[in-house]
Amino acid sequence: MMRDYERPWLKSDLAAGAALSAFLIPAGMAYAEAAGLPAVTGLYASIIPLLAYAVFGPSRVLIIGPDSSLAPMIAAAILPLAGKDPDHAVALAGLLALLIGGLLLAGRVFKLGFVTGLLSKPIRVGYLNGIAIVIMLSQLPKLLGIPGTGGSLVNTAAGTAQAVAQGATNPLALLFGAGTIAVIVACRFLPWKLPGVLIAVVAATAATAALNLTAALPTVGALPHGLPAPALGGISLEDVIALLGPAAGIALIAFADTSVLSKSFAARSGVRVDGNEEMGAIGVANVASGLFGGFPISGSTSRTPIAVEAGAKSPLSGAVAAAFVVLFMILAPGLTMFLPSSVLAGVVMVAAASILDVKTLFRLLRMSRTEAALLVATFLGVAFVGVLEGIVVAISLSLIAFVLRALDPYRTELGSVGDIPGYHDLSRHPEGQRVPGLVIARFDAPLFFANGAVFTEHIRTLVANAPEPVRWVIVASEAITGLDTTALDDLVALDDELAKHGINLVFAEMKGPIKDRLIRFGVSSRFGPDHFFPTVNNAVRHYKRTFDLA
């Protein structure tokens, strides 16, 4: 994208980058802590990936970096392996980013951009709602200034409630955290746009320093001086094996989120973004993050709109923002020793609350109970079983639901309906007329091992229930978009069975690729050219001519 850069964009990109950096710093640190990592790793994960994406990214305005939806997945993957060793946690997070980057780059090579189709909208909404609850509850101890218990959602809730009951709440931490939430939310309702996150963070830092409150409440602490460096020491083969599964799940989620975000903003400007190129760019950015002390990243739903509103024209705006973050780390890393941890918790909780989507659940309840149940199952799995496990369960349930729909698809018989051209569903038009001696069957699904028997039984039932002896069966095949060998065997057996009763089986509107499969499967002699018709009307006319019917 940078090779197509236009000079008039420079001023806008510089201004957008400066505005964006004001949010990158607090958000990056907050999402790092939400992932169970030192705050500085969030800055590393903000700097290097933005620079990499500026070179390789296909989107003009997409901003990538740490994201609230990935944070709990990262924590779930690395913290059980790290124990209580923060350095090992950082190394594991870097390894996880490298694995994710490698998987995404492999996906780019094999053009697997279509895999985002595995995540239907109910799954996406369900896991985002589950993640939002997990994030908010995991940040509650920090907001209250009490030690976190970690573990499952239930354990976190129980531990937090017990600490509150014992009077362990830090009033100052709660004041700063609640104040942060109030400021950010209030700024969203003001008639003019104000950077609520920046205002809250700067005000809290200034107040803590001015009132010398560092001993009275937990703070982030000073950041280390210098620029990011590789931090992959102490990694074992066992760590690699243990993180492969989580890496695959997070890679899918990261790319799905990034792809949707990138295409949405590209459509606004009339630009097309190739999904495979996006997959490769996110892969490179994750590798860069992993090599230099960062952790897995994706497209940011919160920072991308900020860049767009600030006038970003190209990925250079992200690179400019990264440069400002570097300046902050060089010139003023000690400022964060005055930043209360509860303030970052407040930032994360507001971000998590913004991804909650209850409207879609109620909409699905009206439209499809099955999809609503899938959403709820995903939410419960993510919230109470585990973030990664919940997503695996959700995808599995989605695939099962797809198979069940294909196993029992809509099927019907067609007939003529008054003066309406063509042939139509007799179950919807009971006044319709059948052609004597002819059954016109429709089956709305690919034919494969799970539903081949359902298809043949459908034909048998129509033939058995026909008002007079059947001489032809026409299969309206437009909706049959697939055929495997098991279903083919069922089809051949049906043809043999019908032939014994003097019934001819033919097909109308069958797609070319399905005909090609019949040839490859070696049954072209059985189903020759005279068995196929371009339309149902053609097939019916041929039938009537054959038997001299008016």
Coordinates of C-alpha atoms in Angstrom, one line a residue:
M1 CA 0.0 0.0 0.0
M2 CA 2.9 2.4 0.8
R3 CA 4.2 2.1 -2.8
D4 CA 1.0 3.9 -3.9
Y5 CA 1.5 6.7 -1.5
E6 CA 0.4 10.2 -2.5
R7 CA 2.2 13.3 -1.2
P8 CA -1.0 15.2 -0.3
W9 CA -1.8 12.5 2.3
L10 CA 1.3 13.3 4.4
K11 CA -0.2 16.1 6.5
S12 CA -3.4 14.1 7.3
D13 CA -1.4 11.0 8.2
L14 CA 0.9 13.0 10.5
A15 CA -2.0 14.5 12.3
A16 CA -3.9 11.2 12.5
G17 CA -0.8 9.4 13.9
A18 CA -0.3 12.0 16.6
A19 CA -4.0 11.7 17.7
L20 CA -3.8 7.9 17.5
S21 CA -0.7 7.7 19.7
A22 CA -2.6 9.3 22.6
F23 CA -4.9 6.2 22.7
L24 CA -2.2 3.6 21.8
I25 CA -0.2 4.1 25.0
P26 CA -2.9 3.6 27.6
A27 CA -4.8 1.0 25.6
G28 CA -1.7 -1.0 24.8
M29 CA -0.7 -1.1 28.5
A30 CA -4.3 -1.9 29.6
Y31 CA -4.7 -4.8 27.2
A32 CA -1.3 -6.2 28.1
E33 CA -2.3 -6.4 31.8
A34 CA -5.6 -7.9 30.7
A35 CA -3.6 -10.7 29.1
G36 CA -1.6 -11.2 32.3
L37 CA 1.6 -9.6 30.9
P38 CA 3.7 -6.5 32.0
A39 CA 2.2 -3.3 30.7
V40 CA 5.3 -2.5 28.6
T41 CA 4.7 -5.5 26.4
G42 CA 1.5 -3.8 25.2
L43 CA 3.6 -0.9 23.9
Y44 CA 6.0 -3.3 22.1
A45 CA 2.9 -5.0 20.6
S46 CA 1.7 -1.6 19.4
I47 CA 5.0 -0.4 17.9
I48 CA 6.5 -3.2 15.8
P49 CA 3.3 -4.6 14.2
L50 CA 2.2 -1.1 13.1
L51 CA 5.5 -0.7 11.3
A52 CA 5.3 -4.1 9.7
Y53 CA 1.7 -3.5 8.6
A54 CA 2.6 -0.2 7.1
V55 CA 4.9 -2.1 4.7
F56 CA 2.8 -5.3 4.0
G57 CA -0.8 -4.3 4.8
P58 CA -3.3 -4.0 2.1
S59 CA -5.7 -1.7 4.0
R60 CA -5.2 2.0 3.9
V61 CA -6.6 2.8 7.4
L62 CA -6.6 -0.4 9.4
I63 CA -4.9 0.0 12.8
I64 CA -3.6 -3.2 14.3
G65 CA -2.3 -4.0 17.8
P66 CA -3.4 -5.4 21.1
D67 CA -7.1 -6.0 21.3
S68 CA -9.5 -6.5 24.2
S69 CA -11.0 -9.6 22.5
L70 CA -7.7 -11.4 22.2
A71 CA -6.4 -10.6 25.7
P72 CA -8.3 -13.3 27.7
M73 CA -7.4 -15.9 25.0
I74 CA -3.8 -15.0 25.4
A75 CA -4.0 -15.2 29.2
A76 CA -5.8 -18.6 29.0
A77 CA -3.1 -20.0 26.7
I78 CA 0.1 -18.8 28.5
L79 CA -0.6 -18.3 32.2
P80 CA -1.1 -22.0 33.0
L81 CA 2.3 -22.7 31.4
A82 CA 4.1 -19.7 32.9
G83 CA 3.2 -20.4 36.5
K84 CA 4.1 -17.2 38.4
D85 CA 7.1 -16.3 36.3
P86 CA 6.5 -13.0 34.4
D87 CA 9.6 -13.4 32.3
H88 CA 8.4 -16.8 31.1
A89 CA 5.0 -15.4 30.4
V90 CA 6.5 -12.8 28.2
A91 CA 8.5 -15.4 26.3
L92 CA 5.4 -17.6 25.9
A93 CA 3.4 -14.7 24.6
G94 CA 6.1 -14.0 22.1
L95 CA 6.1 -17.7 21.1
L96 CA 2.4 -17.6 20.7
A97 CA 2.5 -14.6 18.4
L98 CA 5.2 -16.4 16.3
L99 CA 3.1 -19.5 16.0
I100 CA 0.0 -17.5 15.1
G101 CA 2.0 -15.5 12.5
G102 CA 3.4 -18.7 11.0
L103 CA -0.1 -20.2 10.7
L104 CA -1.5 -17.1 9.1
L105 CA 1.5 -16.9 6.7
A106 CA 0.9 -20.6 5.8
G107 CA -2.8 -19.7 5.3
R108 CA -1.7 -16.9 2.9
V109 CA 0.4 -19.3 0.9
F110 CA -2.5 -21.8 0.6
K111 CA -5.1 -19.1 0.1
L112 CA -7.2 -20.0 3.1
G113 CA -8.8 -16.6 3.5
F114 CA -12.2 -18.3 3.3
V115 CA -11.8 -20.0 6.7
T116 CA -13.5 -17.0 8.4
G117 CA -16.7 -18.6 7.1
L118 CA -16.3 -21.1 10.0
L119 CA -17.3 -18.3 12.3
S120 CA -20.9 -17.5 11.7
K121 CA -22.5 -14.3 13.2
P122 CA -24.1 -16.2 16.1
I123 CA -20.7 -17.6 17.0
R124 CA -18.9 -14.3 16.7
V125 CA -21.5 -12.5 18.8
G126 CA -21.6 -15.3 21.4
Y127 CA -17.8 -15.4 21.8
L128 CA -17.5 -11.6 22.0
N129 CA -20.2 -11.4 24.6
G130 CA -18.5 -14.2 26.6
I131 CA -15.2 -12.5 26.3
A132 CA -16.7 -9.2 27.4
I133 CA -17.9 -10.8 30.6
V134 CA -14.6 -12.6 31.2
I135 CA -12.7 -9.4 30.7
M136 CA -14.8 -7.3 32.9
L137 CA -14.8 -9.8 35.7
S138 CA -11.1 -10.5 35.4
Q139 CA -10.4 -6.7 35.7
L140 CA -12.7 -6.2 38.7
P141 CA -10.1 -7.1 41.3
K142 CA -7.7 -4.5 39.9
L143 CA -10.5 -2.0 39.8
L144 CA -11.1 -2.6 43.5
G145 CA -7.4 -2.7 44.4
I146 CA -7.4 -6.3 45.6
P147 CA -5.3 -9.2 44.6
G148 CA -6.7 -11.3 41.7
T149 CA -7.5 -14.9 42.3
G150 CA -7.2 -16.0 38.6
G151 CA -8.7 -19.2 37.4
S152 CA -12.2 -19.7 36.0
L153 CA -14.9 -17.1 35.9
V154 CA -16.6 -18.7 38.9
N155 CA -13.4 -18.7 40.9
T156 CA -12.7 -15.1 40.1
A157 CA -16.2 -14.0 41.0
A158 CA -16.1 -16.0 44.3
G159 CA -12.6 -14.8 45.2
T160 CA -13.5 -11.2 44.5
A161 CA -16.8 -11.4 46.5
Q162 CA -14.9 -13.0 49.4
A163 CA -12.2 -10.2 49.4
V164 CA -14.9 -7.5 49.3
A165 CA -16.7 -9.1 52.2
Q166 CA -13.5 -9.2 54.2
G167 CA -13.1 -5.4 53.6
A168 CA -10.0 -5.7 51.3
T169 CA -11.3 -3.1 48.8
N170 CA -8.9 -0.2 48.3
P171 CA -11.1 2.9 48.3
L172 CA -8.6 5.0 46.4
A173 CA -8.2 2.4 43.7
L174 CA -11.9 2.1 43.4
L175 CA -12.2 5.9 43.2
F176 CA -9.7 6.1 40.4
G177 CA -11.1 3.1 38.5
A178 CA -14.7 4.2 38.8
G179 CA -13.8 7.8 37.9
T180 CA -12.0 6.5 34.8
I181 CA -15.1 4.7 33.6
A182 CA -17.3 7.7 34.3
V183 CA -15.0 10.1 32.4
I184 CA -14.7 7.8 29.3
V185 CA -18.5 7.2 29.2
A186 CA -19.3 10.8 29.8
C187 CA -17.0 11.9 26.9
R188 CA -19.0 9.7 24.5
F189 CA -22.2 11.7 25.2
L190 CA -20.7 15.1 24.9
P191 CA -21.6 17.1 21.8
W192 CA -17.9 17.5 20.9
K193 CA -15.4 14.7 20.6
L194 CA -12.9 14.4 23.5
P195 CA -10.4 11.7 24.1
G196 CA -11.9 10.2 27.2
V197 CA -9.2 7.6 27.7
L198 CA -6.4 10.1 27.4
I199 CA -8.1 12.6 29.8
A200 CA -8.7 9.9 32.4
V201 CA -5.2 8.5 32.2
V202 CA -3.5 11.9 32.3
A203 CA -5.7 13.2 35.1
A204 CA -5.2 10.1 37.2
T205 CA -1.4 10.1 36.7
A206 CA -1.1 13.8 37.6
A207 CA -3.3 13.4 40.7
T208 CA -1.3 10.4 41.9
A209 CA 2.0 12.2 41.4
A210 CA 0.8 15.5 42.9
L211 CA -0.8 13.9 46.0
N212 CA 2.1 11.3 46.4
L213 CA -0.4 8.4 46.4
T214 CA 2.0 5.7 45.0
A215 CA 2.2 4.0 48.4
A216 CA -1.6 4.1 48.9
L217 CA -2.7 2.2 45.8
P218 CA -1.3 -0.3 43.2
T219 CA 0.3 1.4 40.2
V220 CA 1.7 0.2 36.9
G221 CA 5.3 1.1 37.8
A222 CA 8.0 2.6 35.7
L223 CA 8.6 1.2 32.2
P224 CA 12.0 -0.1 31.3
H225 CA 14.2 2.2 29.3
G226 CA 15.0 1.5 25.7
L227 CA 13.4 -0.1 22.7
P228 CA 11.9 -3.6 22.4
A229 CA 14.3 -6.5 22.0
P230 CA 13.8 -10.3 21.5
A231 CA 12.5 -12.0 24.6
L232 CA 12.1 -15.7 23.8
G233 CA 14.5 -17.2 26.3
G234 CA 13.6 -20.4 28.2
I235 CA 11.2 -21.8 25.6
S236 CA 11.0 -25.6 25.3
L237 CA 9.6 -28.0 22.7
E238 CA 6.8 -28.8 25.2
D239 CA 5.8 -25.1 25.2
V240 CA 5.6 -25.1 21.4
I241 CA 3.4 -28.2 21.4
A242 CA 1.2 -26.9 24.2
L243 CA 0.6 -23.6 22.4
L244 CA -0.1 -25.0 18.9
G245 CA -3.8 -25.6 19.6
P246 CA -4.4 -22.2 21.2
A247 CA -2.4 -20.6 18.4
A248 CA -4.8 -22.1 15.8
G249 CA -7.8 -20.8 17.6
I250 CA -6.5 -17.3 18.2
A251 CA -5.2 -17.1 14.6
L252 CA -8.7 -17.8 13.3
I253 CA -10.3 -15.3 15.7
A254 CA -7.7 -12.6 15.0
F255 CA -8.0 -13.0 11.2
A256 CA -11.8 -13.1 11.3
D257 CA -12.0 -9.9 13.3
T258 CA -9.3 -8.2 11.2
S259 CA -10.9 -9.3 7.9
V260 CA -14.4 -8.0 8.8
L261 CA -13.0 -4.7 10.1
S262 CA -10.7 -4.2 7.1
K263 CA -13.4 -4.9 4.5
S264 CA -15.9 -2.7 6.3
F265 CA -13.7 0.4 6.2
A266 CA -12.4 -0.4 2.7
A267 CA -16.0 -0.6 1.4
R268 CA -16.6 3.0 2.7
S269 CA -13.9 4.3 0.5
G270 CA -14.7 2.1 -2.5
V271 CA -11.5 0.1 -2.1
R272 CA -11.3 -3.7 -2.3
V273 CA -9.1 -5.6 0.2
D274 CA -8.0 -9.1 -0.6
G275 CA -8.6 -11.5 2.3
N276 CA -5.5 -13.6 1.6
E277 CA -3.3 -10.5 1.4
E278 CA -4.8 -9.4 4.8
M279 CA -4.0 -12.8 6.2
G280 CA -0.4 -12.5 5.1
A281 CA 0.0 -9.0 6.5
I282 CA -1.5 -9.9 9.9
G283 CA 0.8 -12.9 9.9
V284 CA 3.9 -10.8 9.3
A285 CA 2.8 -8.3 12.0
N286 CA 2.4 -11.1 14.6
V287 CA 5.8 -12.5 13.7
A288 CA 7.3 -9.1 14.2
S289 CA 5.4 -8.7 17.5
G290 CA 6.6 -12.1 18.8
L291 CA 10.2 -11.4 17.9
F292 CA 10.4 -8.1 19.8
G293 CA 8.8 -8.7 23.1
G294 CA 5.1 -8.3 22.1
F295 CA 2.2 -10.7 22.0
P296 CA -0.6 -11.7 19.5
I297 CA -2.3 -8.8 17.8
S298 CA -5.2 -8.2 15.4
G299 CA -7.1 -5.4 13.8
S300 CA -8.4 -2.9 16.4
T301 CA -12.1 -2.1 16.5
S302 CA -11.4 0.9 18.8
R303 CA -8.3 2.5 17.3
T304 CA -9.2 2.1 13.6
P305 CA -12.2 4.4 13.9
I306 CA -10.0 6.9 15.8
A307 CA -7.5 7.0 12.9
V308 CA -10.3 7.4 10.3
E309 CA -12.0 10.2 12.2
A310 CA -8.6 11.9 12.6
G311 CA -8.1 11.9 8.8
A312 CA -5.8 8.9 8.2
K313 CA -5.1 8.3 4.5
S314 CA -2.6 5.4 4.6
P315 CA -0.8 3.0 6.9
L316 CA 1.8 5.7 7.5
S317 CA -0.6 7.1 10.2
G318 CA 0.0 3.9 12.2
A319 CA 3.8 4.2 11.7
V320 CA 3.7 7.8 12.9
A321 CA 1.7 6.7 16.0
A322 CA 4.3 4.0 16.6
A323 CA 7.0 6.6 16.4
F324 CA 5.3 8.7 19.1
V325 CA 5.0 5.7 21.3
V326 CA 8.8 5.1 20.9
L327 CA 9.4 8.8 21.9
F328 CA 7.3 8.3 25.0
M329 CA 9.3 5.2 26.0
I330 CA 12.6 7.0 25.5
L331 CA 11.7 10.4 27.0
A332 CA 9.2 9.6 29.8
P333 CA 9.0 5.9 30.8
G334 CA 8.9 6.8 34.4
L335 CA 5.6 8.5 34.2
T336 CA 3.7 5.2 34.4
M337 CA 4.9 4.7 38.0
F338 CA 2.2 7.2 38.9
L339 CA -0.5 5.5 36.8
P340 CA -2.9 3.5 39.0
S341 CA -3.6 0.0 37.9
S342 CA -7.3 0.5 38.5
V343 CA -7.3 3.2 35.8
L344 CA -6.1 0.7 33.2
A345 CA -8.7 -1.8 34.6
G346 CA -11.4 0.9 34.0
V347 CA -10.1 1.4 30.4
V348 CA -10.3 -2.3 29.7
M349 CA -13.7 -2.7 31.3
V350 CA -15.2 0.1 29.2
A351 CA -13.7 -1.4 26.0
A352 CA -15.1 -4.8 27.0
A353 CA -18.5 -3.4 27.6
S354 CA -18.6 -1.8 24.2
I355 CA -18.4 -5.2 22.5
L356 CA -21.5 -6.6 24.3
D357 CA -24.3 -7.2 21.8
V358 CA -27.6 -8.2 23.3
K359 CA -29.8 -6.9 20.4
T360 CA -28.5 -9.7 18.1
L361 CA -29.7 -12.4 20.6
F362 CA -33.2 -11.0 20.6
R363 CA -33.2 -10.6 16.9
L364 CA -32.1 -14.3 16.4
L365 CA -34.8 -15.4 18.9
R366 CA -37.4 -14.0 16.5
M367 CA -35.7 -15.3 13.3
S368 CA -34.0 -18.6 14.2
R369 CA -34.1 -20.4 17.5
T370 CA -31.3 -22.7 16.3
E371 CA -28.9 -19.8 15.7
A372 CA -30.0 -18.1 19.0
A373 CA -29.2 -21.4 20.8
L374 CA -25.8 -21.5 19.1
L375 CA -25.1 -17.9 20.3
V376 CA -26.0 -18.8 23.8
A377 CA -24.0 -22.0 23.8
T378 CA -21.0 -20.1 22.6
F379 CA -21.4 -17.5 25.2
L380 CA -21.7 -20.1 28.0
G381 CA -18.8 -22.1 26.7
V382 CA -16.5 -19.1 26.5
A383 CA -17.6 -17.6 29.9
F384 CA -17.8 -20.8 32.0
V385 CA -15.7 -23.5 30.2
G386 CA -12.8 -21.5 28.9
V387 CA -12.2 -18.9 26.2
L388 CA -10.4 -21.2 23.8
E389 CA -12.4 -24.3 24.7
G390 CA -15.6 -22.4 24.2
I391 CA -14.7 -21.3 20.7
V392 CA -13.8 -24.8 19.7
V393 CA -17.1 -26.1 21.1
A394 CA -18.9 -23.3 19.2
I395 CA -17.3 -24.1 15.9
S396 CA -18.0 -27.8 16.4
L397 CA -21.7 -27.0 17.2
S398 CA -21.9 -24.8 14.1
L399 CA -20.6 -27.6 11.9
I400 CA -23.0 -30.1 13.6
A401 CA -25.9 -27.7 12.9
F402 CA -24.8 -27.4 9.3
V403 CA -24.7 -31.2 8.9
L404 CA -28.1 -31.5 10.6
R405 CA -29.6 -29.0 8.2
A406 CA -28.0 -30.8 5.2
L407 CA -29.2 -34.1 6.7
D408 CA -32.8 -33.0 6.7
P409 CA -33.1 -30.3 4.0
Y410 CA -36.2 -28.9 2.6
R411 CA -37.7 -31.2 -0.1
T412 CA -40.9 -31.1 -2.0
E413 CA -42.8 -32.0 -5.1
L414 CA -43.4 -29.5 -8.0
G415 CA -46.5 -29.0 -10.1
S416 CA -48.2 -26.5 -12.4
V417 CA -50.1 -23.7 -10.7
G418 CA -52.8 -22.0 -12.8
D419 CA -51.4 -19.4 -15.2
I420 CA -48.1 -19.0 -13.3
P421 CA -45.2 -19.9 -15.6
G422 CA -43.0 -22.9 -14.5
Y423 CA -43.5 -25.5 -11.8
H424 CA -43.9 -24.7 -8.2
D425 CA -44.0 -26.2 -4.7
L426 CA -47.2 -28.2 -4.2
S427 CA -46.9 -28.0 -0.5
R428 CA -47.3 -24.2 -0.8
H429 CA -49.8 -24.4 -3.6
P430 CA -52.2 -27.3 -2.8
E431 CA -54.4 -26.2 -5.7
G432 CA -51.5 -27.1 -8.1
Q433 CA -51.8 -29.9 -10.7
R434 CA -49.5 -32.9 -11.3
V435 CA -48.7 -34.0 -14.8
P436 CA -50.1 -37.5 -15.2
G437 CA -47.5 -40.2 -14.7
L438 CA -44.8 -37.7 -13.8
V439 CA -43.1 -36.9 -10.5
I440 CA -41.1 -33.6 -10.3
A441 CA -39.0 -33.7 -7.1
R442 CA -36.9 -31.0 -5.6
F443 CA -34.2 -31.5 -3.0
D444 CA -32.5 -28.3 -1.6
A445 CA -29.1 -29.5 -0.5
P446 CA -25.9 -31.0 -1.7
L447 CA -26.0 -34.8 -1.9
F448 CA -23.5 -36.5 0.4
F449 CA -23.0 -39.4 2.7
A450 CA -25.3 -38.1 5.4
N451 CA -28.4 -37.3 3.3
G452 CA -28.2 -39.7 0.3
A453 CA -30.7 -42.0 1.9
V454 CA -32.9 -39.1 2.8
F455 CA -33.0 -38.1 -0.9
T456 CA -33.8 -41.6 -2.2
E457 CA -36.5 -42.1 0.4
H458 CA -38.0 -38.8 -0.7
I459 CA -38.2 -40.0 -4.3
R460 CA -39.7 -43.4 -3.2
T461 CA -42.4 -41.7 -1.1
L462 CA -43.4 -39.4 -4.0
V463 CA -43.6 -42.3 -6.4
A464 CA -45.6 -44.4 -3.9
N465 CA -48.1 -41.6 -3.2
A466 CA -48.6 -40.6 -6.8
P467 CA -52.3 -40.7 -7.8
E468 CA -51.5 -42.9 -10.9
P469 CA -48.6 -45.1 -12.0
V470 CA -45.4 -43.1 -12.5
R471 CA -43.4 -43.3 -15.8
W472 CA -40.8 -40.5 -15.2
V473 CA -39.2 -38.9 -12.2
I474 CA -37.6 -35.5 -12.9
V475 CA -35.2 -34.2 -10.2
A476 CA -35.1 -30.4 -10.2
S477 CA -31.3 -30.3 -9.4
E478 CA -30.4 -26.6 -9.3
A479 CA -30.0 -26.7 -5.5
I480 CA -27.9 -29.8 -5.6
T481 CA -24.4 -28.3 -5.4
G482 CA -22.4 -31.3 -4.3
L483 CA -22.2 -35.0 -4.8
D484 CA -19.9 -37.6 -3.1
T485 CA -19.4 -41.2 -3.8
T486 CA -21.7 -42.5 -1.0
A487 CA -24.6 -40.4 -2.4
L488 CA -23.7 -41.5 -5.9
D489 CA -24.1 -45.1 -4.8
D490 CA -27.5 -44.3 -3.4
L491 CA -28.4 -42.6 -6.6
V492 CA -27.4 -45.6 -8.7
A493 CA -29.3 -47.9 -6.4
L494 CA -32.4 -45.7 -6.8
D495 CA -32.1 -45.7 -10.6
D496 CA -31.9 -49.5 -10.6
E497 CA -34.9 -49.7 -8.3
L498 CA -37.0 -47.3 -10.4
A499 CA -35.9 -49.0 -13.7
K500 CA -37.3 -52.3 -12.4
H501 CA -40.7 -50.6 -12.3
G502 CA -40.3 -49.1 -15.7
I503 CA -39.6 -45.6 -14.3
N504 CA -37.1 -43.3 -16.0
L505 CA -35.0 -41.1 -13.7
V506 CA -33.8 -37.8 -15.3
F507 CA -32.4 -34.5 -14.1
A508 CA -33.2 -30.8 -14.8
E509 CA -31.0 -27.8 -14.2
M510 CA -28.1 -29.8 -12.9
K511 CA -25.0 -27.7 -12.6
G512 CA -22.0 -28.5 -14.8
P513 CA -19.6 -29.4 -12.0
I514 CA -22.0 -32.1 -10.8
K515 CA -22.3 -33.5 -14.3
D516 CA -18.5 -33.5 -14.5
R517 CA -18.4 -35.6 -11.2
L518 CA -20.8 -38.1 -12.7
I519 CA -18.4 -38.5 -15.6
R520 CA -15.4 -38.9 -13.3
F521 CA -17.3 -41.4 -11.2
G522 CA -17.8 -43.5 -14.3
V523 CA -21.6 -43.5 -14.6
S524 CA -21.9 -41.4 -17.8
S525 CA -23.1 -44.5 -19.6
R526 CA -25.9 -44.9 -17.1
F527 CA -26.8 -41.2 -17.0
G528 CA -26.2 -40.2 -20.6
P529 CA -27.0 -36.8 -22.3
D530 CA -30.7 -37.8 -22.7
H531 CA -31.0 -37.8 -18.9
F532 CA -30.3 -34.1 -18.5
F533 CA -32.4 -31.1 -19.4
P534 CA -31.5 -27.4 -19.1
T535 CA -34.8 -26.6 -17.3
V536 CA -37.7 -28.3 -15.7
N537 CA -40.0 -27.0 -18.5
N538 CA -37.8 -28.6 -21.1
A539 CA -37.9 -31.9 -19.3
V540 CA -41.7 -31.8 -18.9
R541 CA -42.2 -30.9 -22.6
H542 CA -39.9 -33.8 -23.6
Y543 CA -41.9 -36.2 -21.3
K544 CA -45.2 -35.0 -22.8
R545 CA -43.9 -35.5 -26.4
T546 CA -42.7 -39.0 -25.5
F547 CA -46.1 -40.1 -24.3
D548 CA -48.2 -38.0 -26.6
L549 CA -49.7 -35.9 -23.8
A550 CA -51.3 -32.6 -24.5

